[in-house]
């Protein structure tokens, strides 16, 4: 025998579905947090309508919904789509989750109207539910923010690891750069390069950019500045490993490396460095 | 009046700036160096600025002037020991030291001067 | 605003005070060596501008806080003839006296914010702010 609440639910789903949808859409459109510039009313209405239809379907089939059952698969697909869209549209995690939570108010309202339950009790239940939702959303936000911090830190650490300044020879330093060079990172790497150059009193540094996919104007500017600064300090920088595609892109973008000495490969750069120091590499004659 | 000492070593004049530079001090240095160059017929000037934590456009200009004047008096100027942040700042400001050779330290500066002079 | 310094700029030696004062503030805020060098250099360039073109004036340096960011604001004021053509004065290589022509334009590049305000009846006020990178 169905519980009294289930009877009410079925009544609402059968008779008041339109009204429920309408109230839900209205409440979202007029809520404080709604940002009309992020999502169009048409899109919202369509999402709500799909959600309510699927929701009612699932509930009608089973009185105690098992969320892991296949019956909920279409719902999961719909929510995946909505969540992805909203992430790209710039909604916060809370705002995205609130899309689902906000159905509770019109639904509770209808249940209250249609059932004989104590109005005060339902009112109180609603309030408690609201507070718990807000708290739950808060923890999610904090969790996500913390994770983002962790990701940012890891990325920074990885970048530092990927740009070690190595001593190639007495007085010759090498800086192999791997990965995309953004402006701030480049600046940090270049700063540490100049410091190492100063502390080791190395006369030549080879900056190898074989592992760099793109060199834009700003990156090139940082490279040139570093080379100029090294020159003021009394040292020299050579840039090696400019791949043909990068050279073409640079010309296309109008990026110039000025008077900087460039070599196509690290090997050519090392040869240049040796010549500069008056060294020569010869095979051993036995 | 406060002046920066100029040492005469072999065929070189050696200047180690150990005090906070200000404009008049820099101007005096330029004058003194010019006099000592014509007195001693030195072939090279070595200026060590490793103690300077900033070099502004005025001091940079004086260094440029010293290099130019010494060229006219048949000598070469090498600037040594510029600190990394100072070099970065000068580059960002757009200051270029045309005609000034540089080296990492006094040793390397002397080697460079000897190489230029004996060429 | 937490801390503020006032330095009169009447003669060349005052530029040393400008530098010292900016260094102290920058180090108390936590500026790294490179940022400190940039700010001190900018301060000396602007101080020299106040002294030579402005015929003397003063600098006020304060620590500023916006949201979570900390920075230093340098405020130079003189009662000199002012700057007739600001665009020209900020052009690389332009000099009205005998300098490199990189004083103002160079200082501008070394800070995050740079504002020039004419003072009535005469003089000029230059405000430069440098923010600390977190």
Short mmCIF file of N, CA, C and O in Angstrom, two decimals, chain B residues 19-25 52-61 65 84-86 88-97, chain C residues 12-13 15-16 19 23 33-34 36-38 40-42 44-45 48 51-52 92 98-103 105-107 109-110:
data_model
loop_
_atom_site.label_atom_id
_atom_site.label_comp_id
_atom_site.label_asym_id
_atom_site.label_seq_id
_atom_site.Cartn_x
_atom_site.Cartn_y
_atom_site.Cartn_z
N UNK B 19 81.14 53.13 -2.35
CA UNK B 19 80.18 53.98 -1.61
C UNK B 19 78.91 54.15 -2.43
O UNK B 19 78.89 53.86 -3.62
N UNK B 20 77.85 54.61 -1.75
CA UNK B 20 76.62 54.93 -2.47
C UNK B 20 76.92 56.04 -3.47
O UNK B 20 77.43 57.09 -3.11
N UNK B 21 76.58 55.79 -4.71
CA UNK B 21 76.85 56.80 -5.74
C UNK B 21 75.82 57.90 -5.68
O UNK B 21 74.65 57.67 -5.47
N UNK B 22 76.27 59.12 -5.87
CA UNK B 22 75.31 60.17 -6.19
C UNK B 22 75.86 60.98 -7.34
O UNK B 22 77.01 60.79 -7.75
N UNK B 23 75.05 61.88 -7.84
CA UNK B 23 75.37 62.48 -9.13
C UNK B 23 76.71 63.21 -9.16
O UNK B 23 77.50 63.06 -10.09
N UNK B 24 77.00 64.01 -8.09
CA UNK B 24 78.22 64.81 -8.14
C UNK B 24 79.45 63.91 -8.05
O UNK B 24 80.46 64.15 -8.71
N UNK B 25 79.32 62.86 -7.24
CA UNK B 25 80.40 61.89 -7.09
C UNK B 25 80.72 61.26 -8.45
O UNK B 25 81.88 61.09 -8.82
N UNK B 52 77.56 48.15 -5.91
CA UNK B 52 76.40 49.04 -6.12
C UNK B 52 75.09 48.25 -6.20
O UNK B 52 74.97 47.32 -6.99
N UNK B 53 74.12 48.62 -5.35
CA UNK B 53 72.84 47.91 -5.41
C UNK B 53 71.86 48.57 -6.36
O UNK B 53 70.83 47.99 -6.70
N UNK B 54 72.12 49.82 -6.76
CA UNK B 54 71.36 50.36 -7.88
C UNK B 54 72.26 51.19 -8.80
O UNK B 54 73.25 51.78 -8.36
N UNK B 55 71.91 51.16 -10.07
CA UNK B 55 72.58 52.02 -11.04
C UNK B 55 71.45 52.71 -11.81
O UNK B 55 70.64 52.05 -12.44
N UNK B 56 71.37 54.03 -11.68
CA UNK B 56 70.27 54.71 -12.38
C UNK B 56 70.77 55.25 -13.71
O UNK B 56 71.94 55.08 -14.07
N UNK B 57 69.86 55.92 -14.44
CA UNK B 57 70.23 56.33 -15.80
C UNK B 57 71.35 57.37 -15.79
O UNK B 57 72.14 57.43 -16.73
N UNK B 58 71.45 58.14 -14.71
CA UNK B 58 72.51 59.15 -14.66
C UNK B 58 73.89 58.50 -14.56
O UNK B 58 74.81 58.84 -15.31
N UNK B 59 73.99 57.55 -13.62
CA UNK B 59 75.27 56.87 -13.45
C UNK B 59 75.62 56.09 -14.73
O UNK B 59 76.77 56.07 -15.16
N UNK B 60 74.61 55.46 -15.33
CA UNK B 60 74.85 54.72 -16.57
C UNK B 60 75.40 55.65 -17.64
O UNK B 60 76.32 55.31 -18.39
N UNK B 61 74.86 56.87 -17.67
CA UNK B 61 75.31 57.85 -18.65
C UNK B 61 76.76 58.25 -18.40
O UNK B 61 77.57 58.38 -19.33
N UNK B 65 79.94 57.96 -20.79
CA UNK B 65 80.83 59.10 -21.08
C UNK B 65 82.29 58.73 -20.85
O UNK B 65 83.16 59.08 -21.64
N UNK B 84 72.93 41.01 -10.86
CA UNK B 84 71.81 40.61 -11.70
C UNK B 84 70.58 41.54 -11.63
O UNK B 84 70.07 41.95 -12.68
N UNK B 85 70.08 41.92 -10.42
CA UNK B 85 68.89 42.78 -10.40
C UNK B 85 69.16 44.15 -11.03
O UNK B 85 68.27 44.74 -11.65
N UNK B 86 70.40 44.63 -10.87
CA UNK B 86 70.76 45.93 -11.45
C UNK B 86 70.71 45.83 -12.98
O UNK B 86 70.16 46.68 -13.67
N UNK B 88 69.01 43.64 -14.80
CA UNK B 88 67.61 43.48 -15.19
C UNK B 88 66.91 44.84 -15.23
O UNK B 88 66.19 45.17 -16.18
N UNK B 89 67.12 45.65 -14.17
CA UNK B 89 66.45 46.94 -14.07
C UNK B 89 66.88 47.88 -15.20
O UNK B 89 66.05 48.54 -15.82
N UNK B 90 68.19 47.91 -15.48
CA UNK B 90 68.68 48.78 -16.55
C UNK B 90 68.07 48.37 -17.89
O UNK B 90 67.65 49.21 -18.68
N UNK B 91 67.99 47.05 -18.13
CA UNK B 91 67.43 46.57 -19.39
C UNK B 91 65.95 46.97 -19.49
O UNK B 91 65.48 47.45 -20.52
N UNK B 92 65.23 46.80 -18.38
CA UNK B 92 63.80 47.16 -18.40
C UNK B 92 63.61 48.66 -18.64
O UNK B 92 62.65 49.08 -19.27
N UNK B 93 64.53 49.47 -18.12
CA UNK B 93 64.41 50.91 -18.33
C UNK B 93 64.74 51.30 -19.76
O UNK B 93 64.40 52.38 -20.21
N UNK B 94 65.45 50.41 -20.45
CA UNK B 94 65.83 50.71 -21.83
C UNK B 94 67.22 51.32 -21.92
O UNK B 94 67.60 51.90 -22.92
N UNK B 95 67.99 51.21 -20.82
CA UNK B 95 69.35 51.76 -20.82
C UNK B 95 70.30 50.78 -21.53
O UNK B 95 70.33 49.60 -21.22
N UNK B 96 71.03 51.28 -22.52
CA UNK B 96 72.04 50.44 -23.16
C UNK B 96 73.39 51.11 -22.94
O UNK B 96 73.48 52.33 -22.98
N UNK B 97 74.40 50.33 -22.68
CA UNK B 97 75.72 50.91 -22.47
C UNK B 97 76.55 50.71 -23.73
O UNK B 97 77.40 49.83 -23.78
N UNK C 12 71.28 67.27 -3.97
CA UNK C 12 71.61 65.94 -4.48
C UNK C 12 71.66 64.86 -3.39
O UNK C 12 71.21 63.75 -3.60
N UNK C 13 72.23 65.23 -2.22
CA UNK C 13 72.38 64.24 -1.16
C UNK C 13 71.01 63.71 -0.70
O UNK C 13 70.90 62.61 -0.17
N UNK C 15 68.75 62.65 -2.49
CA UNK C 15 68.39 61.46 -3.29
C UNK C 15 68.85 60.18 -2.59
O UNK C 15 68.24 59.14 -2.72
N UNK C 16 69.94 60.31 -1.81
CA UNK C 16 70.40 59.15 -1.04
C UNK C 16 69.38 58.79 0.03
O UNK C 16 69.14 57.62 0.31
N UNK C 19 66.41 57.06 -1.53
CA UNK C 19 66.74 55.67 -1.79
C UNK C 19 66.67 54.83 -0.52
O UNK C 19 66.10 53.75 -0.50
N UNK C 23 64.07 51.86 0.30
CA UNK C 23 64.60 50.53 0.58
C UNK C 23 63.99 49.97 1.87
O UNK C 23 63.56 48.82 1.94
N UNK C 33 64.63 41.11 -3.98
CA UNK C 33 65.75 41.98 -4.36
C UNK C 33 65.49 42.68 -5.69
O UNK C 33 65.73 43.88 -5.83
N UNK C 34 64.95 41.93 -6.67
CA UNK C 34 64.73 42.53 -7.98
C UNK C 34 63.68 43.64 -7.91
O UNK C 34 63.91 44.74 -8.42
N UNK C 36 62.80 45.32 -5.35
CA UNK C 36 63.33 46.42 -4.55
C UNK C 36 64.25 47.28 -5.39
O UNK C 36 64.20 48.51 -5.35
N UNK C 37 65.10 46.62 -6.19
CA UNK C 37 66.02 47.36 -7.05
C UNK C 37 65.25 48.22 -8.05
O UNK C 37 65.58 49.38 -8.28
N UNK C 38 64.19 47.62 -8.62
CA UNK C 38 63.36 48.37 -9.57
C UNK C 38 62.79 49.63 -8.91
O UNK C 38 62.88 50.73 -9.46
N UNK C 40 63.64 51.20 -6.11
CA UNK C 40 64.63 52.18 -5.68
C UNK C 40 65.15 52.98 -6.87
O UNK C 40 65.34 54.19 -6.78
N UNK C 41 65.37 52.28 -7.98
CA UNK C 41 65.86 52.98 -9.17
C UNK C 41 64.81 53.98 -9.66
O UNK C 41 65.13 55.13 -9.96
N UNK C 42 63.54 53.53 -9.70
CA UNK C 42 62.47 54.44 -10.12
C UNK C 42 62.41 55.65 -9.19
O UNK C 42 62.26 56.79 -9.65
N UNK C 44 64.82 57.04 -7.42
CA UNK C 44 65.93 57.95 -7.65
C UNK C 44 65.71 58.76 -8.94
O UNK C 44 65.94 59.96 -8.98
N UNK C 45 65.19 58.08 -9.98
CA UNK C 45 64.91 58.79 -11.25
C UNK C 45 63.88 59.90 -11.02
O UNK C 45 64.03 61.02 -11.48
N UNK C 48 65.28 62.73 -8.93
CA UNK C 48 66.14 63.61 -9.71
C UNK C 48 65.31 64.54 -10.58
O UNK C 48 65.62 65.71 -10.73
N UNK C 51 64.15 67.24 -8.36
CA UNK C 51 65.24 68.14 -8.01
C UNK C 51 65.63 69.04 -9.18
O UNK C 51 65.75 70.25 -9.02
N UNK C 52 65.80 68.45 -10.35
CA UNK C 52 66.36 69.21 -11.47
C UNK C 52 65.29 69.98 -12.25
O UNK C 52 65.38 71.18 -12.43
N UNK C 92 61.12 57.96 -24.99
CA UNK C 92 62.49 57.50 -24.78
C UNK C 92 63.45 58.43 -25.48
O UNK C 92 63.26 58.77 -26.64
N UNK C 98 70.53 67.72 -19.51
CA UNK C 98 71.55 66.88 -20.08
C UNK C 98 71.54 65.50 -19.41
O UNK C 98 72.26 65.20 -18.50
N UNK C 99 70.60 64.64 -19.84
CA UNK C 99 70.50 63.30 -19.27
C UNK C 99 70.38 62.29 -20.38
O UNK C 99 70.59 62.61 -21.55
N UNK C 100 70.04 61.09 -20.01
CA UNK C 100 69.91 60.04 -21.03
C UNK C 100 68.53 60.08 -21.67
O UNK C 100 68.27 59.38 -22.65
N UNK C 101 67.63 60.86 -21.06
CA UNK C 101 66.27 60.90 -21.58
C UNK C 101 65.50 59.66 -21.22
O UNK C 101 64.53 59.30 -21.88
N UNK C 102 65.93 58.98 -20.15
CA UNK C 102 65.21 57.76 -19.76
C UNK C 102 64.68 57.87 -18.34
O UNK C 102 64.15 56.92 -17.79
N UNK C 103 64.81 59.04 -17.74
CA UNK C 103 64.39 59.23 -16.36
C UNK C 103 62.93 58.90 -16.15
O UNK C 103 62.59 57.92 -15.49
N UNK C 105 60.49 58.04 -18.51
CA UNK C 105 59.98 56.88 -19.23
C UNK C 105 60.52 55.59 -18.61
O UNK C 105 59.80 54.60 -18.50
N UNK C 106 61.77 55.62 -18.16
CA UNK C 106 62.37 54.46 -17.52
C UNK C 106 61.67 54.15 -16.20
O UNK C 106 61.30 53.00 -15.94
N UNK C 107 61.45 55.17 -15.39
CA UNK C 107 60.79 54.98 -14.10
C UNK C 107 59.39 54.40 -14.31
O UNK C 107 58.95 53.52 -13.58
N UNK C 109 58.37 52.45 -16.56
CA UNK C 109 58.43 51.03 -16.89
C UNK C 109 58.76 50.16 -15.69
O UNK C 109 58.55 48.96 -15.73
N UNK C 110 59.30 50.78 -14.65
CA UNK C 110 59.73 49.98 -13.50
C UNK C 110 58.64 49.81 -12.45
O UNK C 110 58.82 49.08 -11.48
#
